[in-house]
Amino acid sequence: MPVSPIHPASQHYYGFARQQPMSYKSLQEALTLVKQAVAGEREDELFYEYLISVAPSQEEKEIIISIRNDERKHNQMFRKIYQDFTGQSIVVPANATFEKPVSYLDGIRKALFGELGAVERYRDIRAGLPTRYYRDMVFEILTDEQKHATKYNYILNLNVRSV
């Protein structure tokens, strides 16, 4: 079935073109979520540094360091997206603190569910972006977040087996 030149998402039904919206989320919704994603940057950094400092093995430290480094990359990507659409930079307070988890494993659990929650929020960001270029950037971030959740599951599994 050919796509109508009227709109890339047009569909034909019984010979009539029906206009489809480009997305079910707006750019403004996406940009609000991008700003929120960047806002917790310093708190996240402190949390990852804590997990790295208390990780019981070098393997776990290296896994968490790789996740932290990905998160830094994501932060820069989100900042670029926001800057490109608004012409403004996102400013975050430097004096952030974080709530220390009860234990290392409690922190890993919190991190795991944080990654899963991020996937849900980032899907909405992706849906609100108007071009493939920016949607592909967020797709990379989304797949990294899923990879991080798997890595945290691996760490939990290592620690459960050792108990």
XYZ file of N, CA, C and O in Angstrom:
652
model
N 0.854 -1.177 0.000
C 0.000 0.000 0.000
C 0.896 1.235 0.000
O 1.710 1.402 0.896
N 0.790 2.133 -0.968
C 1.662 3.312 -1.034
C 1.343 4.310 0.072
O 0.206 4.436 0.504
N 2.381 5.021 0.504
C 2.214 6.051 1.527
C 1.931 7.373 0.838
O 2.551 7.711 -0.162
N 0.996 8.108 1.363
C 0.601 9.383 0.786
C 1.714 10.416 0.937
O 2.358 10.484 1.965
N 1.956 11.230 -0.091
C 2.964 12.285 0.037
C 2.501 13.403 0.962
O 3.282 14.256 1.331
N 1.236 13.392 1.360
C 0.703 14.420 2.253
C 1.420 14.381 3.599
O 1.789 15.390 4.147
N 1.640 13.228 4.090
C 2.192 13.062 5.436
C 2.857 11.696 5.516
O 2.280 10.711 5.062
N 4.055 11.613 6.089
C 4.744 10.319 6.122
C 3.985 9.237 6.883
O 4.187 8.060 6.645
N 3.097 9.652 7.770
C 2.372 8.648 8.538
C 0.955 8.432 8.015
O 0.140 7.811 8.667
N 0.655 8.973 6.834
C -0.680 8.789 6.278
C -0.910 7.327 5.934
O 0.006 6.616 5.556
N -2.144 6.907 6.063
C -2.511 5.548 5.696
C -3.722 5.629 4.769
O -4.518 6.552 4.849
N -3.808 4.655 3.887
C -4.922 4.637 2.950
C -5.940 3.581 3.383
O -5.600 2.446 3.648
N -7.197 4.006 3.435
C -8.286 3.092 3.723
C -9.351 3.308 2.650
O -9.847 4.430 2.486
N -9.632 2.280 1.919
C -10.661 2.344 0.888
C -10.444 3.516 -0.067
O -11.377 4.199 -0.467
N -9.171 3.793 -0.394
C -8.856 4.835 -1.354
C -8.757 6.239 -0.782
O -8.488 7.175 -1.505
N -9.007 6.398 0.514
C -8.929 7.731 1.113
C -7.720 7.801 2.050
O -7.473 6.873 2.819
N -6.990 8.901 1.959
C -5.844 9.101 2.855
C -6.368 9.580 4.210
O -7.248 10.437 4.282
N -5.840 8.987 5.258
C -6.209 9.418 6.610
C -4.943 9.939 7.293
O -3.970 9.205 7.425
N -4.964 11.175 7.710
C -3.813 11.795 8.344
C -3.588 11.204 9.743
O -4.517 11.107 10.532
N -2.356 10.804 10.018
C -1.995 10.288 11.330
C -1.089 11.303 12.021
O -0.258 11.924 11.371
N -1.221 11.467 13.318
C -0.314 12.377 14.018
C 1.110 11.826 13.975
O 1.315 10.617 13.895
N 2.100 12.711 13.990
C 3.491 12.285 13.962
C 3.859 11.509 15.218
O 4.712 10.650 15.187
N 3.242 11.850 16.349
C 3.597 11.202 17.604
C 2.467 11.359 18.606
O 1.646 12.259 18.497
N 2.455 10.494 19.579
C 1.446 10.621 20.630
C 1.960 11.451 21.801
O 1.246 11.672 22.771
N 3.207 11.936 21.721
C 3.781 12.835 22.721
C 4.216 14.108 22.014
O 4.586 14.092 20.844
N 4.230 15.213 22.744
C 4.648 16.471 22.140
C 6.126 16.733 22.399
O 6.720 16.170 23.331
N 6.699 17.607 21.600
C 8.082 18.014 21.808
C 8.228 18.662 23.178
O 9.211 18.415 23.879
N 7.257 19.470 23.578
C 7.341 20.128 24.889
C 7.371 19.100 26.027
O 8.136 19.249 26.979
N 6.546 18.058 25.913
C 6.582 16.997 26.928
C 7.962 16.341 26.958
O 8.518 16.082 28.032
N 8.509 16.079 25.786
C 9.822 15.448 25.698
C 10.894 16.329 26.335
O 11.737 15.846 27.105
N 10.872 17.621 26.041
C 11.889 18.522 26.578
C 11.777 18.679 28.092
O 12.794 18.791 28.781
N 10.567 18.655 28.612
C 10.385 18.692 30.070
C 11.013 17.457 30.706
O 11.715 17.549 31.718
N 10.805 16.292 30.098
C 11.393 15.055 30.609
C 12.910 15.045 30.462
O 13.618 14.516 31.326
N 13.417 15.631 29.390
C 14.874 15.733 29.207
C 15.462 16.570 30.337
O 16.472 16.190 30.956
N 14.839 17.683 30.621
C 15.321 18.567 31.690
C 15.299 17.836 33.033
O 16.245 17.942 33.826
N 14.258 17.083 33.290
C 14.181 16.297 34.531
C 15.270 15.233 34.582
O 15.852 14.978 35.634
N 15.554 14.613 33.442
C 16.582 13.563 33.390
C 17.948 14.130 33.745
O 18.747 13.472 34.417
N 18.221 15.340 33.312
C 19.518 15.971 33.578
C 19.575 16.536 35.002
O 20.651 16.595 35.605
N 18.433 16.908 35.552
C 18.390 17.582 36.852
C 19.019 16.772 37.984
O 19.632 17.333 38.887
N 18.894 15.459 37.950
C 19.436 14.628 39.015
C 20.871 14.196 38.789
O 21.380 13.312 39.480
N 21.542 14.856 37.862
C 22.885 14.462 37.443
C 23.876 14.344 38.603
O 24.547 13.326 38.760
N 23.995 15.355 39.423
C 25.002 15.348 40.491
C 24.664 14.296 41.548
O 25.545 13.591 42.044
N 23.397 14.171 41.893
C 22.973 13.154 42.856
C 23.308 11.753 42.343
O 23.820 10.910 43.080
N 23.051 11.518 41.059
C 23.371 10.226 40.455
C 24.868 9.954 40.505
O 25.305 8.843 40.792
N 25.644 10.979 40.215
C 27.103 10.845 40.230
C 27.590 10.422 41.622
O 28.412 9.507 41.759
N 27.059 11.051 42.656
C 27.435 10.702 44.031
C 27.010 9.273 44.368
O 27.740 8.531 45.028
N 25.844 8.883 43.919
C 25.333 7.533 44.163
C 26.235 6.482 43.511
O 26.618 5.493 44.134
N 26.617 6.720 42.250
C 27.500 5.767 41.561
C 28.863 5.704 42.233
O 29.434 4.629 42.378
N 29.390 6.838 42.648
C 30.689 6.843 43.328
C 30.615 6.029 44.622
O 31.540 5.291 44.957
N 29.492 6.149 45.322
C 29.309 5.353 46.537
C 29.300 3.858 46.201
O 30.006 3.070 46.844
N 28.509 3.462 45.210
C 28.444 2.043 44.846
C 29.820 1.510 44.434
O 30.205 0.403 44.820
N 30.556 2.278 43.674
C 31.901 1.866 43.259
C 32.787 1.688 44.484
O 33.536 0.707 44.587
N 32.683 2.597 45.445
C 33.557 2.552 46.625
C 33.276 1.350 47.526
O 34.172 0.902 48.233
N 32.049 0.834 47.507
C 31.709 -0.286 48.400
C 31.546 -1.619 47.666
O 31.257 -2.635 48.304
N 31.719 -1.616 46.356
C 31.585 -2.868 45.597
C 32.593 -3.885 46.122
O 33.768 -3.553 46.330
N 32.147 -5.128 46.349
C 33.016 -6.123 46.984
C 34.074 -6.746 46.077
O 34.982 -7.414 46.574
N 33.980 -6.546 44.770
C 34.985 -7.143 43.880
C 35.372 -6.156 42.788
O 34.621 -5.228 42.476
N 36.528 -6.384 42.213
C 36.994 -5.534 41.113
C 36.059 -5.653 39.915
O 35.780 -4.668 39.236
N 35.552 -6.849 39.663
C 34.620 -7.038 38.553
C 33.391 -6.152 38.719
O 32.958 -5.484 37.771
N 32.824 -6.116 39.916
C 31.636 -5.302 40.163
C 31.962 -3.816 40.047
O 31.175 -3.041 39.493
N 33.113 -3.410 40.551
C 33.536 -2.008 40.417
C 33.602 -1.614 38.938
O 33.109 -0.553 38.548
N 34.212 -2.475 38.122
C 34.359 -2.169 36.702
C 33.008 -2.101 35.992
O 32.810 -1.257 35.113
N 32.093 -2.969 36.379
C 30.747 -2.933 35.787
C 30.069 -1.611 36.125
O 29.507 -0.935 35.253
N 30.128 -1.212 37.386
C 29.461 0.028 37.810
C 30.159 1.247 37.197
O 29.493 2.205 36.795
N 31.477 1.200 37.063
C 32.195 2.294 36.407
C 31.734 2.425 34.954
O 31.504 3.539 34.460
N 31.555 1.297 34.261
C 31.105 1.360 32.863
C 29.695 1.946 32.778
O 29.399 2.728 31.857
N 28.837 1.610 33.730
C 27.485 2.164 33.758
C 27.546 3.665 34.030
O 26.891 4.460 33.344
N 28.353 4.053 35.015
C 28.495 5.482 35.331
C 28.984 6.264 34.108
O 28.482 7.341 33.810
N 29.943 5.707 33.388
C 30.466 6.385 32.205
C 29.408 6.520 31.119
O 29.322 7.552 30.448
N 28.590 5.483 30.935
C 27.468 5.583 29.992
C 26.510 6.686 30.426
O 26.010 7.448 29.591
N 26.234 6.767 31.708
C 25.298 7.780 32.214
C 25.831 9.180 31.953
O 25.068 10.090 31.630
N 27.137 9.358 32.072
C 27.739 10.659 31.745
C 27.518 10.988 30.270
O 27.205 12.131 29.910
N 27.685 9.979 29.404
C 27.461 10.165 27.965
C 25.996 10.524 27.708
O 25.700 11.439 26.935
N 25.083 9.831 28.365
C 23.656 10.108 28.194
C 23.339 11.544 28.594
O 22.555 12.228 27.921
N 23.940 11.964 29.683
C 23.708 13.310 30.171
C 24.108 14.336 29.108
O 23.371 15.289 28.834
N 25.241 14.130 28.472
C 25.691 15.043 27.421
C 24.764 14.992 26.208
O 24.475 16.025 25.591
N 24.276 13.803 25.884
C 23.352 13.670 24.757
C 22.039 14.400 25.043
O 21.509 15.114 24.181
N 21.516 14.232 26.256
C 20.277 14.925 26.621
C 20.487 16.435 26.622
O 19.622 17.205 26.186
N 21.628 16.894 27.107
C 21.928 18.324 27.105
C 21.955 18.869 25.664
O 21.466 19.962 25.397
N 22.529 18.091 24.760
C 22.584 18.506 23.347
C 21.173 18.606 22.771
O 20.843 19.577 22.088
N 20.363 17.600 23.042
C 18.983 17.619 22.541
C 18.273 18.878 23.042
O 17.645 19.606 22.266
N 18.369 19.138 24.340
C 17.694 20.306 24.925
C 18.213 21.599 24.308
O 17.430 22.470 23.926
N 19.530 21.709 24.191
C 20.162 22.909 23.612
C 19.717 23.103 22.164
O 19.393 24.221 21.751
N 19.706 22.032 21.395
C 19.344 22.136 19.984
C 17.908 22.623 19.785
O 17.627 23.367 18.846
N 16.994 22.224 20.659
C 15.596 22.607 20.481
C 15.227 23.912 21.160
O 14.297 24.597 20.729
N 15.931 24.265 22.234
C 15.546 25.470 22.984
C 16.545 26.608 22.864
O 16.203 27.745 23.176
N 17.780 26.287 22.477
C 18.828 27.299 22.461
C 19.347 27.619 23.847
O 20.136 28.545 24.025
N 18.896 26.863 24.844
C 19.293 27.108 26.239
C 20.041 25.900 26.792
O 19.812 24.773 26.374
N 20.906 26.186 27.769
C 21.604 25.123 28.489
C 20.816 24.773 29.741
O 20.125 25.625 30.304
N 20.937 23.534 30.167
C 20.311 23.109 31.414
C 21.313 23.354 32.535
O 22.452 22.887 32.478
N 20.882 24.104 33.541
C 21.738 24.393 34.689
C 21.240 23.561 35.866
O 20.059 23.559 36.180
N 22.176 22.837 36.479
C 21.818 22.019 37.645
C 22.616 22.510 38.845
O 23.766 22.918 38.706
N 22.014 22.474 40.039
C 22.737 22.915 41.230
C 23.922 21.995 41.530
O 23.835 20.783 41.362
N 25.018 22.578 41.957
C 26.238 21.814 42.235
C 26.239 21.210 43.633
O 27.024 20.308 43.918
N 25.393 21.686 44.509
C 25.429 21.262 45.903
C 24.447 20.130 46.221
O 23.790 20.142 47.245
N 24.383 19.146 45.374
C 23.452 18.028 45.556
C 23.980 17.043 46.605
O 25.179 16.947 46.849
N 23.057 16.329 47.208
C 23.394 15.241 48.121
C 22.605 14.019 47.679
O 21.713 14.122 46.841
N 22.928 12.879 48.248
C 22.158 11.686 47.927
C 21.914 10.913 49.212
O 22.630 11.078 50.194
N 20.884 10.092 49.164
C 20.553 9.270 50.321
C 21.315 7.957 50.214
O 21.118 7.183 49.275
N 22.197 7.738 51.164
C 23.016 6.530 51.175
C 22.116 5.313 51.416
O 21.311 5.302 52.341
N 22.231 4.290 50.575
C 21.401 3.092 50.782
C 21.789 2.355 52.060
O 22.904 2.518 52.571
N 20.897 1.542 52.552
C 21.118 0.773 53.772
C 22.310 -0.171 53.607
O 23.071 -0.396 54.544
N 22.473 -0.710 52.402
C 23.564 -1.650 52.136
C 23.937 -1.557 50.662
O 23.218 -0.954 49.861
N 25.028 -2.199 50.320
C 25.451 -2.268 48.916
C 24.353 -2.895 48.063
O 23.978 -2.348 47.026
N 23.817 -4.037 48.504
C 22.778 -4.712 47.707
C 21.506 -3.877 47.599
O 20.845 -3.884 46.553
N 21.175 -3.147 48.647
C 20.030 -2.244 48.584
C 20.285 -1.165 47.528
O 19.385 -0.807 46.759
N 21.520 -0.682 47.448
C 21.884 0.297 46.432
C 21.798 -0.280 45.026
O 21.344 0.386 44.095
N 22.232 -1.528 44.865
C 22.158 -2.190 43.557
C 20.698 -2.367 43.146
O 20.329 -2.116 41.994
N 19.842 -2.763 44.093
C 18.405 -2.894 43.794
C 17.812 -1.549 43.372
O 17.057 -1.461 42.405
N 18.175 -0.508 44.121
C 17.682 0.836 43.786
C 18.155 1.228 42.389
O 17.384 1.780 41.594
N 19.406 0.943 42.075
C 19.949 1.271 40.755
C 19.219 0.491 39.662
O 18.886 1.046 38.611
N 18.969 -0.787 39.901
C 18.259 -1.620 38.924
C 16.894 -1.026 38.599
O 16.540 -0.830 37.436
N 16.120 -0.714 39.631
C 14.783 -0.182 39.387
C 14.827 1.247 38.848
O 13.924 1.668 38.118
N 15.910 1.968 39.156
C 16.104 3.283 38.557
C 16.296 3.183 37.052
O 15.756 3.979 36.287
N 17.062 2.189 36.628
C 17.278 1.969 35.191
C 15.970 1.607 34.497
O 15.673 2.113 33.410
N 15.192 0.740 35.115
C 13.915 0.335 34.506
C 12.944 1.514 34.424
O 12.229 1.667 33.424
N 12.924 2.348 35.452
C 12.083 3.546 35.417
C 12.536 4.515 34.337
O 11.713 5.153 33.661
N 13.850 4.615 34.158
C 14.387 5.497 33.120
C 13.936 5.041 31.735
O 13.613 5.869 30.882
N 13.905 3.739 31.510
C 13.449 3.223 30.215
C 12.042 3.729 29.921
O 11.756 4.196 28.816
N 11.175 3.688 30.908
C 9.796 4.144 30.700
C 9.742 5.638 30.393
O 9.015 6.061 29.494
N 10.508 6.438 31.131
C 10.517 7.887 30.883
C 11.143 8.217 29.537
O 10.647 9.084 28.809
N 12.202 7.519 29.189
C 12.920 7.831 27.951
C 12.129 7.415 26.711
O 12.281 8.004 25.647
N 11.252 6.425 26.853
C 10.367 6.087 25.727
C 9.487 7.285 25.392
O 9.238 7.565 24.216
N 9.009 7.983 26.431
C 8.170 9.160 26.203
C 8.973 10.294 25.580
O 8.462 11.041 24.739
N 10.240 10.433 25.983
C 11.091 11.444 25.350
C 11.233 11.125 23.872
O 11.038 11.982 23.008
N 11.563 9.879 23.568
C 11.757 9.472 22.175
C 10.506 9.744 21.350
O 10.580 10.236 20.227
N 9.351 9.440 21.916
C 8.091 9.613 21.188
C 7.799 11.078 20.870
O 7.128 11.364 19.885
N 8.302 11.993 21.676
C 8.007 13.401 21.457
C 8.992 14.125 20.563
O 8.772 15.286 20.221
N 10.060 13.455 20.174
C 11.064 14.117 19.335
C 10.667 14.019 17.868
O 10.235 12.972 17.401
N 10.842 15.115 17.124
C 10.280 15.173 15.774
C 11.098 14.520 14.665
O 10.555 14.294 13.589
N 12.364 14.246 14.896
C 13.162 13.699 13.795
C 13.873 12.421 14.199
O 14.135 12.159 15.377
N 14.205 11.657 13.192
C 14.885 10.381 13.415
C 16.249 10.571 14.078
O 16.660 9.750 14.890
N 16.951 11.629 13.731
C 18.271 11.901 14.303
C 18.201 11.886 15.832
O 18.970 11.189 16.495
N 17.279 12.654 16.394
C 17.165 12.742 17.850
C 16.532 11.483 18.439
O 16.909 11.047 19.526
N 15.595 10.901 17.725
C 15.001 9.647 18.197
C 16.049 8.538 18.262
O 16.055 7.726 19.186
N 16.957 8.522 17.294
C 18.034 7.527 17.316
C 18.981 7.750 18.494
O 19.485 6.794 19.085
N 19.229 9.008 18.836
C 20.053 9.295 20.015
C 19.400 8.699 21.266
O 20.063 8.042 22.075
N 18.115 8.918 21.405
C 17.410 8.412 22.586
C 17.289 6.890 22.531
O 17.346 6.225 23.566
N 17.199 6.331 21.339
C 17.176 4.869 21.227
C 18.478 4.282 21.766
O 18.469 3.259 22.468
N 19.604 4.916 21.463
C 20.886 4.464 22.020
C 20.864 4.520 23.545
O 21.295 3.586 24.217
N 20.342 5.614 24.091
C 20.258 5.748 25.548
C 19.348 4.663 26.122
O 19.681 4.018 27.121
N 18.194 4.446 25.489
C 17.252 3.415 25.952
C 17.890 2.030 25.997
O 17.729 1.289 26.981
N 18.595 1.669 24.946
C 19.199 0.336 24.916
C 20.326 0.226 25.935
O 20.529 -0.838 26.522
N 21.044 1.321 26.171
C 22.052 1.315 27.246
C 21.389 1.088 28.602
O 21.898 0.333 29.435
N 20.260 1.742 28.840
C 19.570 1.583 30.122
C 19.123 0.131 30.323
O 19.219 -0.410 31.427
N 18.667 -0.501 29.264
C 18.281 -1.912 29.366
C 19.507 -2.778 29.650
O 19.441 -3.714 30.444
N 20.613 -2.445 29.019
C 21.868 -3.161 29.254
C 22.300 -2.974 30.714
O 22.732 -3.935 31.366
N 22.152 -1.765 31.238
C 22.515 -1.508 32.635
C 21.664 -2.346 33.586
O 22.185 -2.896 34.563
N 20.373 -2.422 33.319
C 19.496 -3.226 34.181
C 19.957 -4.680 34.196
O 19.982 -5.325 35.246
N 20.351 -5.188 33.038
C 20.854 -6.567 32.959
C 22.132 -6.721 33.761
O 22.325 -7.722 34.468
N 23.002 -5.738 33.688
C 24.255 -5.793 34.461
C 23.976 -5.754 35.963
O 24.626 -6.466 36.731
N 23.021 -4.936 36.379
C 22.675 -4.906 37.807
C 22.064 -6.232 38.242
O 22.307 -6.702 39.356
N 21.269 -6.844 37.382
C 20.745 -8.183 37.689
C 21.888 -9.175 37.856
O 21.853 -10.035 38.743
N 22.897 -9.082 37.019
C 24.072 -9.948 37.119
C 24.764 -9.747 38.470
O 25.109 -10.725 39.152
N 24.949 -8.488 38.868
C 25.587 -8.206 40.157
C 24.748 -8.770 41.296
O 25.282 -9.382 42.231
N 23.446 -8.584 41.235
C 22.572 -9.153 42.277
C 22.717 -10.668 42.322
O 22.813 -11.261 43.397
N 22.752 -11.300 41.164
C 22.888 -12.744 41.086
C 24.231 -13.206 41.693
O 24.283 -14.187 42.435
N 25.301 -12.484 41.390
C 26.604 -12.817 41.984
C 26.539 -12.804 43.510
O 27.079 -13.688 44.178
N 25.884 -11.776 44.028
C 25.842 -11.607 45.477
C 24.877 -12.557 46.154
O 25.133 -13.003 47.264
N 23.785 -12.916 45.494
C 22.843 -13.878 46.061
C 23.489 -15.262 46.124
O 23.344 -15.977 47.108
N 24.236 -15.615 45.081
C 24.902 -16.917 45.053
C 25.967 -17.019 46.137
O 26.235 -18.107 46.635
N 26.588 -15.894 46.488
C 27.660 -15.938 47.476
C 27.134 -15.956 48.917
O 27.908 -16.131 49.840
N 25.830 -15.766 49.090
C 25.260 -15.739 50.452
C 24.987 -17.129 50.970
O 24.756 -18.081 50.417
